Amino acid sequence: MRPIRETLPMDEALALVMDAARPTVRTERVTLREATGRVLSASAVAAIDVPPFDRAAMDGYAVIAEDTFGAGRYDPKVLRCVEKVYTGEVPTRALSPGECIEIATGAPMPTGADAVVMVEETEKVDNRDVRIFTPV
């Protein structure tokens, strides 16, 4: 990977992007099979949520994001792990400040949690406590 040697001021970069962008001239209806590689001319909104619950997008720890603010590699936050939730299971309790729940990808988010810390950004201290090395 090459290092970045120079950058553009934001207004110049935006001007370049806007000059390269072209407005949609026409629209047409096509089948889903024919839609590959095309751009939508209007927003697509699903009638129902699938799945019908908020779920973890990665393995890690469900947390209250504010509990991780200020966390760093040399100054981690320590949270109490109160449950494990695997895919296909449902959390049995709500999350409280200072707590986290170990969670698998696809598992439902517990009530009170608003973020997941990737497992790679954590370290188990013992059977209950977890060090969090990055804010989310």
Tab-separated table of N, CA and C in Angstrom:
chain	number	residue	atom	x	y	z
A	1	MET	N	0.841	-1.175	0.000
A	1	MET	CA	0.000	0.000	0.000
A	1	MET	C	0.888	1.242	0.000
A	2	ARG	N	0.594	2.171	-0.886
A	2	ARG	CA	1.396	3.387	-0.975
A	2	ARG	C	0.937	4.398	0.058
A	3	PRO	N	1.885	5.116	0.639
A	3	PRO	CA	1.491	6.172	1.580
A	3	PRO	C	0.858	7.342	0.830
A	4	ILE	N	0.007	8.080	1.493
A	4	ILE	CA	-0.601	9.271	0.898
A	4	ILE	C	0.440	10.381	0.926
A	5	ARG	N	0.755	10.919	-0.246
A	5	ARG	CA	1.802	11.934	-0.324
A	5	ARG	C	1.245	13.344	-0.200
A	6	GLU	N	0.042	13.546	-0.686
A	6	GLU	CA	-0.548	14.868	-0.571
A	6	GLU	C	-2.063	14.728	-0.523
A	7	THR	N	-2.701	15.713	0.034
A	7	THR	CA	-4.158	15.709	0.109
A	7	THR	C	-4.702	16.984	-0.512
A	8	LEU	N	-5.979	16.962	-0.824
A	8	LEU	CA	-6.644	18.145	-1.373
A	8	LEU	C	-7.452	18.823	-0.281
A	9	PRO	N	-7.571	20.123	-0.354
A	9	PRO	CA	-8.502	20.793	0.559
A	9	PRO	C	-9.920	20.278	0.281
A	10	MET	N	-10.752	20.261	1.293
A	10	MET	CA	-12.094	19.704	1.184
A	10	MET	C	-12.898	20.331	0.054
A	11	ASP	N	-12.839	21.650	-0.098
A	11	ASP	CA	-13.632	22.298	-1.144
A	11	ASP	C	-13.184	21.873	-2.541
A	12	GLU	N	-11.872	21.656	-2.745
A	12	GLU	CA	-11.376	21.184	-4.042
A	12	GLU	C	-11.818	19.750	-4.299
A	13	ALA	N	-11.726	18.901	-3.288
A	13	ALA	CA	-12.139	17.507	-3.436
A	13	ALA	C	-13.627	17.428	-3.762
A	14	LEU	N	-14.439	18.203	-3.061
A	14	LEU	CA	-15.878	18.212	-3.309
A	14	LEU	C	-16.182	18.703	-4.723
A	15	ALA	N	-15.464	19.726	-5.179
A	15	ALA	CA	-15.672	20.244	-6.537
A	15	ALA	C	-15.347	19.174	-7.576
A	16	LEU	N	-14.276	18.407	-7.370
A	16	LEU	CA	-13.923	17.330	-8.300
A	16	LEU	C	-15.015	16.264	-8.353
A	17	VAL	N	-15.526	15.893	-7.196
A	17	VAL	CA	-16.588	14.882	-7.152
A	17	VAL	C	-17.839	15.396	-7.844
A	18	MET	N	-18.228	16.618	-7.542
A	18	MET	CA	-19.440	17.184	-8.142
A	18	MET	C	-19.294	17.348	-9.655
A	19	ASP	N	-18.093	17.685	-10.137
A	19	ASP	CA	-17.862	17.798	-11.578
A	19	ASP	C	-17.980	16.440	-12.261
A	20	ALA	N	-17.571	15.372	-11.566
A	20	ALA	CA	-17.614	14.029	-12.145
A	20	ALA	C	-19.011	13.413	-12.067
A	21	ALA	N	-19.831	13.869	-11.142
A	21	ALA	CA	-21.174	13.310	-10.967
A	21	ALA	C	-22.085	13.783	-12.093
A	22	ARG	N	-22.906	12.888	-12.553
A	22	ARG	CA	-23.856	13.220	-13.609
A	22	ARG	C	-25.268	12.946	-13.103
A	23	PRO	N	-26.195	13.844	-13.361
A	23	PRO	CA	-27.570	13.599	-12.924
A	23	PRO	C	-28.193	12.450	-13.715
A	24	THR	N	-29.165	11.790	-13.098
A	24	THR	CA	-29.888	10.729	-13.789
A	24	THR	C	-30.725	11.369	-14.888
A	25	VAL	N	-30.521	10.908	-16.100
A	25	VAL	CA	-31.216	11.484	-17.241
A	25	VAL	C	-32.572	10.813	-17.437
A	26	ARG	N	-32.616	9.497	-17.263
A	26	ARG	CA	-33.878	8.790	-17.457
A	26	ARG	C	-33.963	7.641	-16.460
A	27	THR	N	-35.167	7.188	-16.259
A	27	THR	CA	-35.378	6.030	-15.391
A	27	THR	C	-36.190	4.999	-16.155
A	28	GLU	N	-36.083	3.766	-15.710
A	28	GLU	CA	-36.882	2.695	-16.305
A	28	GLU	C	-37.123	1.616	-15.263
A	29	ARG	N	-38.192	0.867	-15.431
A	29	ARG	CA	-38.493	-0.254	-14.544
A	29	ARG	C	-37.890	-1.514	-15.150
A	30	VAL	N	-37.183	-2.266	-14.307
A	30	VAL	CA	-36.601	-3.534	-14.751
A	30	VAL	C	-36.883	-4.588	-13.687
A	31	THR	N	-36.733	-5.846	-14.064
A	31	THR	CA	-36.901	-6.925	-13.095
A	31	THR	C	-35.705	-6.931	-12.155
A	32	LEU	N	-35.868	-7.617	-11.054
A	32	LEU	CA	-34.776	-7.705	-10.088
A	32	LEU	C	-33.534	-8.315	-10.732
A	33	ARG	N	-33.712	-9.316	-11.571
A	33	ARG	CA	-32.565	-9.949	-12.250
A	33	ARG	C	-31.813	-8.958	-13.143
A	34	GLU	N	-32.532	-8.031	-13.741
A	34	GLU	CA	-31.916	-7.046	-14.635
A	34	GLU	C	-31.332	-5.849	-13.886
A	35	ALA	N	-31.554	-5.778	-12.587
A	35	ALA	CA	-31.150	-4.604	-11.812
A	35	ALA	C	-29.677	-4.596	-11.422
A	36	THR	N	-28.978	-5.701	-11.600
A	36	THR	CA	-27.572	-5.780	-11.214
A	36	THR	C	-26.757	-4.694	-11.916
A	37	GLY	N	-25.982	-3.954	-11.133
A	37	GLY	CA	-25.116	-2.920	-11.689
A	37	GLY	C	-25.813	-1.596	-11.947
A	38	ARG	N	-27.086	-1.510	-11.619
A	38	ARG	CA	-27.826	-0.270	-11.843
A	38	ARG	C	-27.941	0.535	-10.556
A	39	VAL	N	-28.394	1.768	-10.681
A	39	VAL	CA	-28.566	2.672	-9.546
A	39	VAL	C	-30.052	2.976	-9.404
A	40	LEU	N	-30.542	2.954	-8.161
A	40	LEU	CA	-31.946	3.297	-7.924
A	40	LEU	C	-32.181	4.780	-8.165
A	41	SER	N	-33.330	5.103	-8.740
A	41	SER	CA	-33.677	6.513	-8.932
A	41	SER	C	-34.528	7.039	-7.783
A	42	ALA	N	-34.953	6.137	-6.893
A	42	ALA	CA	-35.731	6.518	-5.708
A	42	ALA	C	-35.353	5.570	-4.575
A	43	SER	N	-35.664	5.962	-3.364
A	43	SER	CA	-35.354	5.114	-2.207
A	43	SER	C	-36.201	3.851	-2.236
A	44	ALA	N	-35.601	2.745	-1.820
A	44	ALA	CA	-36.328	1.485	-1.659
A	44	ALA	C	-36.510	1.256	-0.167
A	45	VAL	N	-37.744	1.051	0.252
A	45	VAL	CA	-38.047	0.858	1.666
A	45	VAL	C	-38.824	-0.440	1.820
A	46	ALA	N	-38.335	-1.313	2.700
A	46	ALA	CA	-39.017	-2.580	2.945
A	46	ALA	C	-40.280	-2.346	3.763
A	47	ALA	N	-41.299	-3.132	3.488
A	47	ALA	CA	-42.562	-3.018	4.221
A	47	ALA	C	-42.434	-3.546	5.643
A	48	ILE	N	-41.526	-4.505	5.848
A	48	ILE	CA	-41.313	-5.070	7.180
A	48	ILE	C	-39.817	-5.222	7.422
A	49	ASP	N	-39.417	-5.185	8.692
A	49	ASP	CA	-38.019	-5.400	9.050
A	49	ASP	C	-37.723	-6.894	9.048
A	50	VAL	N	-36.628	-7.290	8.440
A	50	VAL	CA	-36.190	-8.680	8.463
A	50	VAL	C	-34.724	-8.680	8.843
A	51	PRO	N	-34.336	-9.248	9.971
A	51	PRO	CA	-35.213	-9.825	10.982
A	51	PRO	C	-35.955	-8.722	11.737
A	52	PRO	N	-36.987	-9.108	12.500
A	52	PRO	CA	-37.817	-8.106	13.167
A	52	PRO	C	-37.242	-7.606	14.490
A	53	PHE	N	-35.916	-7.627	14.617
A	53	PHE	CA	-35.275	-7.167	15.858
A	53	PHE	C	-33.904	-6.606	15.520
A	54	ASP	N	-33.370	-5.759	16.402
A	54	ASP	CA	-31.998	-5.277	16.244
A	54	ASP	C	-31.071	-6.432	16.573
A	55	ARG	N	-30.045	-6.641	15.753
A	55	ARG	CA	-29.147	-7.766	16.007
A	55	ARG	C	-27.700	-7.327	15.929
A	56	ALA	N	-26.837	-8.135	16.532
A	56	ALA	CA	-25.402	-7.842	16.539
A	56	ALA	C	-24.826	-8.106	15.153
A	57	ALA	N	-24.054	-7.168	14.650
A	57	ALA	CA	-23.440	-7.303	13.332
A	57	ALA	C	-22.087	-8.000	13.405
A	58	MET	N	-21.623	-8.298	14.621
A	58	MET	CA	-20.310	-8.932	14.794
A	58	MET	C	-20.258	-9.617	16.152
A	59	ASP	N	-19.305	-10.525	16.306
A	59	ASP	CA	-19.049	-11.117	17.618
A	59	ASP	C	-18.392	-10.070	18.500
A	60	GLY	N	-18.784	-10.036	19.753
A	60	GLY	CA	-18.176	-9.080	20.672
A	60	GLY	C	-18.977	-8.936	21.936
A	61	TYR	N	-19.086	-7.697	22.402
A	61	TYR	CA	-19.796	-7.409	23.645
A	61	TYR	C	-20.803	-6.292	23.404
A	62	ALA	N	-22.073	-6.588	23.693
A	62	ALA	CA	-23.117	-5.566	23.628
A	62	ALA	C	-22.911	-4.642	24.818
A	63	VAL	N	-22.915	-3.344	24.557
A	63	VAL	CA	-22.608	-2.356	25.596
A	63	VAL	C	-23.534	-1.152	25.476
A	64	ILE	N	-23.490	-0.331	26.486
A	64	ILE	CA	-24.037	1.018	26.413
A	64	ILE	C	-22.856	1.866	25.942
A	65	ALA	N	-22.949	2.435	24.750
A	65	ALA	CA	-21.802	3.116	24.134
A	65	ALA	C	-21.122	4.088	25.085
A	66	GLU	N	-21.894	4.822	25.834
A	66	GLU	CA	-21.331	5.825	26.744
A	66	GLU	C	-20.362	5.208	27.752
A	67	ASP	N	-20.572	3.935	28.104
A	67	ASP	CA	-19.668	3.256	29.045
A	67	ASP	C	-18.272	3.049	28.466
A	68	THR	N	-18.134	3.173	27.141
A	68	THR	CA	-16.836	2.945	26.498
A	68	THR	C	-16.105	4.240	26.177
A	69	PHE	N	-16.766	5.380	26.333
A	69	PHE	CA	-16.148	6.663	25.985
A	69	PHE	C	-14.853	6.840	26.771
A	70	GLY	N	-13.786	7.207	26.079
A	70	GLY	CA	-12.490	7.418	26.713
A	70	GLY	C	-11.639	6.167	26.806
A	71	ALA	N	-12.165	5.024	26.380
A	71	ALA	CA	-11.385	3.780	26.438
A	71	ALA	C	-10.212	3.853	25.476
A	72	GLY	N	-9.101	3.262	25.855
A	72	GLY	CA	-7.922	3.223	25.003
A	72	GLY	C	-7.078	2.011	25.326
A	73	ARG	N	-6.105	1.754	24.493
A	73	ARG	CA	-5.236	0.583	24.660
A	73	ARG	C	-4.552	0.607	26.027
A	74	TYR	N	-4.120	1.775	26.481
A	74	TYR	CA	-3.397	1.867	27.754
A	74	TYR	C	-4.274	2.347	28.908
A	75	ASP	N	-5.527	2.620	28.612
A	75	ASP	CA	-6.471	3.033	29.651
A	75	ASP	C	-7.842	2.430	29.332
A	76	PRO	N	-7.942	1.097	29.398
A	76	PRO	CA	-9.201	0.452	29.027
A	76	PRO	C	-10.300	0.706	30.050
A	77	LYS	N	-11.528	0.596	29.586
A	77	LYS	CA	-12.683	0.590	30.487
A	77	LYS	C	-12.922	-0.870	30.865
A	78	VAL	N	-13.337	-1.113	32.086
A	78	VAL	CA	-13.635	-2.475	32.525
A	78	VAL	C	-15.130	-2.571	32.802
A	79	LEU	N	-15.778	-3.521	32.129
A	79	LEU	CA	-17.207	-3.736	32.303
A	79	LEU	C	-17.454	-5.146	32.831
A	80	ARG	N	-18.527	-5.303	33.566
A	80	ARG	CA	-18.917	-6.603	34.126
A	80	ARG	C	-19.768	-7.351	33.094
A	81	CYS	N	-19.314	-8.538	32.665
A	81	CYS	CA	-20.066	-9.360	31.716
A	81	CYS	C	-21.119	-10.149	32.494
A	82	VAL	N	-22.388	-9.932	32.157
A	82	VAL	CA	-23.476	-10.516	32.940
A	82	VAL	C	-24.222	-11.639	32.223
A	83	GLU	N	-23.879	-11.890	30.948
A	83	GLU	CA	-24.592	-12.934	30.207
A	83	GLU	C	-23.865	-13.205	28.900
A	84	LYS	N	-24.122	-14.383	28.310
A	84	LYS	CA	-23.665	-14.716	26.962
A	84	LYS	C	-24.902	-14.994	26.125
A	85	VAL	N	-24.940	-14.443	24.920
A	85	VAL	CA	-26.074	-14.675	24.027
A	85	VAL	C	-25.527	-15.158	22.690
A	86	TYR	N	-25.908	-16.370	22.313
A	86	TYR	CA	-25.487	-16.945	21.045
A	86	TYR	C	-26.571	-16.724	19.993
A	87	THR	N	-26.219	-16.887	18.721
A	87	THR	CA	-27.190	-16.773	17.645
A	87	THR	C	-28.308	-17.780	17.891
A	88	GLY	N	-29.537	-17.321	17.760
A	88	GLY	CA	-30.688	-18.187	18.009
A	88	GLY	C	-31.209	-18.102	19.429
A	89	GLU	N	-30.453	-17.463	20.306
A	89	GLU	CA	-30.900	-17.264	21.683
A	89	GLU	C	-31.419	-15.836	21.846
A	90	VAL	N	-32.113	-15.607	22.955
A	90	VAL	CA	-32.655	-14.287	23.268
A	90	VAL	C	-32.082	-13.844	24.607
A	91	PRO	N	-31.623	-12.597	24.732
A	91	PRO	CA	-31.127	-12.126	26.034
A	91	PRO	C	-32.213	-12.261	27.100
A	92	THR	N	-31.795	-12.612	28.311
A	92	THR	CA	-32.768	-12.808	29.392
A	92	THR	C	-32.879	-11.596	30.300
A	93	ARG	N	-32.041	-10.600	30.076
A	93	ARG	CA	-32.073	-9.424	30.950
A	93	ARG	C	-31.688	-8.174	30.174
A	94	ALA	N	-32.059	-7.045	30.729
A	94	ALA	CA	-31.677	-5.751	30.158
A	94	ALA	C	-30.281	-5.391	30.649
A	95	LEU	N	-29.600	-4.584	29.869
A	95	LEU	CA	-28.253	-4.141	30.214
A	95	LEU	C	-28.325	-2.884	31.079
A	96	SER	N	-27.512	-2.830	32.111
A	96	SER	CA	-27.420	-1.660	32.990
A	96	SER	C	-26.051	-1.011	32.817
A	97	PRO	N	-25.897	0.257	33.193
A	97	PRO	CA	-24.589	0.913	33.099
A	97	PRO	C	-23.513	0.096	33.820
A	98	GLY	N	-22.327	0.034	33.194
A	98	GLY	CA	-21.208	-0.707	33.770
A	98	GLY	C	-21.208	-2.182	33.433
A	99	GLU	N	-22.206	-2.623	32.659
A	99	GLU	CA	-22.306	-4.037	32.290
A	99	GLU	C	-22.129	-4.218	30.790
A	100	CYS	N	-21.819	-5.454	30.395
A	100	CYS	CA	-21.794	-5.831	28.991
A	100	CYS	C	-22.335	-7.250	28.881
A	101	ILE	N	-22.713	-7.625	27.680
A	101	ILE	CA	-23.195	-8.976	27.410
A	101	ILE	C	-22.420	-9.507	26.219
A	102	GLU	N	-21.769	-10.667	26.400
A	102	GLU	CA	-21.069	-11.306	25.289
A	102	GLU	C	-22.115	-11.719	24.265
A	103	ILE	N	-21.868	-11.391	22.995
A	103	ILE	CA	-22.905	-11.591	21.984
A	103	ILE	C	-22.297	-12.110	20.693
A	104	ALA	N	-23.029	-12.997	20.020
A	104	ALA	CA	-22.583	-13.570	18.751
A	104	ALA	C	-23.224	-12.823	17.587
A	105	THR	N	-22.575	-12.858	16.452
A	105	THR	CA	-23.116	-12.252	15.241
A	105	THR	C	-24.520	-12.781	14.979
A	106	GLY	N	-25.453	-11.883	14.751
A	106	GLY	CA	-26.827	-12.265	14.441
A	106	GLY	C	-27.737	-12.401	15.637
A	107	ALA	N	-27.175	-12.428	16.839
A	107	ALA	CA	-28.004	-12.557	18.041
A	107	ALA	C	-28.756	-11.255	18.304
A	108	PRO	N	-29.949	-11.344	18.897
A	108	PRO	CA	-30.705	-10.128	19.217
A	108	PRO	C	-29.963	-9.259	20.230
A	109	MET	N	-29.995	-7.956	20.015
A	109	MET	CA	-29.377	-7.023	20.958
A	109	MET	C	-30.215	-6.959	22.229
A	110	PRO	N	-29.561	-6.954	23.389
A	110	PRO	CA	-30.313	-6.839	24.638
A	110	PRO	C	-30.886	-5.434	24.818
A	111	THR	N	-31.977	-5.355	25.532
A	111	THR	CA	-32.571	-4.060	25.871
A	111	THR	C	-31.532	-3.224	26.620
A	112	GLY	N	-31.402	-1.976	26.238
A	112	GLY	CA	-30.454	-1.075	26.892
A	112	GLY	C	-29.131	-0.949	26.161
A	113	ALA	N	-28.772	-1.938	25.354
A	113	ALA	CA	-27.513	-1.884	24.596
A	113	ALA	C	-27.725	-1.060	23.333
A	114	ASP	N	-26.724	-0.239	22.984
A	114	ASP	CA	-26.827	0.544	21.758
A	114	ASP	C	-25.590	0.416	20.875
A	115	ALA	N	-24.698	-0.533	21.213
A	115	ALA	CA	-23.487	-0.734	20.415
A	115	ALA	C	-22.887	-2.102	20.731
A	116	VAL	N	-21.999	-2.547	19.837
A	116	VAL	CA	-21.232	-3.773	20.065
A	116	VAL	C	-19.758	-3.437	19.890
A	117	VAL	N	-18.950	-3.824	20.868
A	117	VAL	CA	-17.499	-3.694	20.758
A	117	VAL	C	-16.990	-4.990	20.140
A	118	MET	N	-16.226	-4.897	19.047
A	118	MET	CA	-15.679	-6.098	18.416
A	118	MET	C	-14.841	-6.876	19.416
A	119	VAL	N	-14.940	-8.196	19.361
A	119	VAL	CA	-14.203	-9.039	20.299
A	119	VAL	C	-12.698	-8.767	20.215
A	120	GLU	N	-12.209	-8.367	19.041
A	120	GLU	CA	-10.781	-8.085	18.863
A	120	GLU	C	-10.320	-6.869	19.662
A	121	GLU	N	-11.250	-6.037	20.075
A	121	GLU	CA	-10.932	-4.828	20.844
A	121	GLU	C	-11.186	-5.015	22.331
A	122	THR	N	-11.202	-6.284	22.777
A	122	THR	CA	-11.490	-6.589	24.179
A	122	THR	C	-10.527	-7.636	24.716
A	123	GLU	N	-10.575	-7.810	26.025
A	123	GLU	CA	-9.787	-8.863	26.682
A	123	GLU	C	-10.521	-9.260	27.961
A	124	LYS	N	-10.729	-10.565	28.131
A	124	LYS	CA	-11.354	-11.032	29.369
A	124	LYS	C	-10.351	-10.920	30.502
A	125	VAL	N	-10.781	-10.338	31.619
A	125	VAL	CA	-9.936	-10.220	32.805
A	125	VAL	C	-10.064	-11.495	33.624
A	126	ASP	N	-11.284	-11.942	33.796
A	126	ASP	CA	-11.594	-13.168	34.538
A	126	ASP	C	-12.945	-13.661	34.016
A	127	ASN	N	-13.640	-14.467	34.790
A	127	ASN	CA	-14.930	-14.994	34.337
A	127	ASN	C	-16.017	-13.929	34.231
A	128	ARG	N	-15.809	-12.762	34.815
A	128	ARG	CA	-16.850	-11.739	34.855
A	128	ARG	C	-16.477	-10.416	34.183
A	129	ASP	N	-15.240	-9.981	34.314
A	129	ASP	CA	-14.866	-8.649	33.840
A	129	ASP	C	-14.190	-8.690	32.472
A	130	VAL	N	-14.433	-7.629	31.690
A	130	VAL	CA	-13.895	-7.519	30.334
A	130	VAL	C	-13.272	-6.137	30.174
A	131	ARG	N	-12.049	-6.093	29.637
A	131	ARG	CA	-11.406	-4.814	29.310
A	131	ARG	C	-11.847	-4.404	27.908
A	132	ILE	N	-12.229	-3.154	27.781
A	132	ILE	CA	-12.646	-2.577	26.501
A	132	ILE	C	-11.569	-1.580	26.095
A	133	PHE	N	-10.969	-1.795	24.912
A	133	PHE	CA	-9.833	-0.980	24.486
A	133	PHE	C	-10.175	0.125	23.492
A	134	THR	N	-11.430	0.223	23.092
A	134	THR	CA	-11.788	1.260	22.122
A	134	THR	C	-13.203	1.758	22.384
A	135	PRO	N	-13.441	3.040	22.213
A	135	PRO	CA	-14.812	3.534	22.369
A	135	PRO	C	-15.650	3.180	21.141
A	136	VAL	N	-16.938	3.035	21.353
A	136	VAL	CA	-17.854	2.790	20.224
A	136	VAL	C	-18.984	3.803	20.246
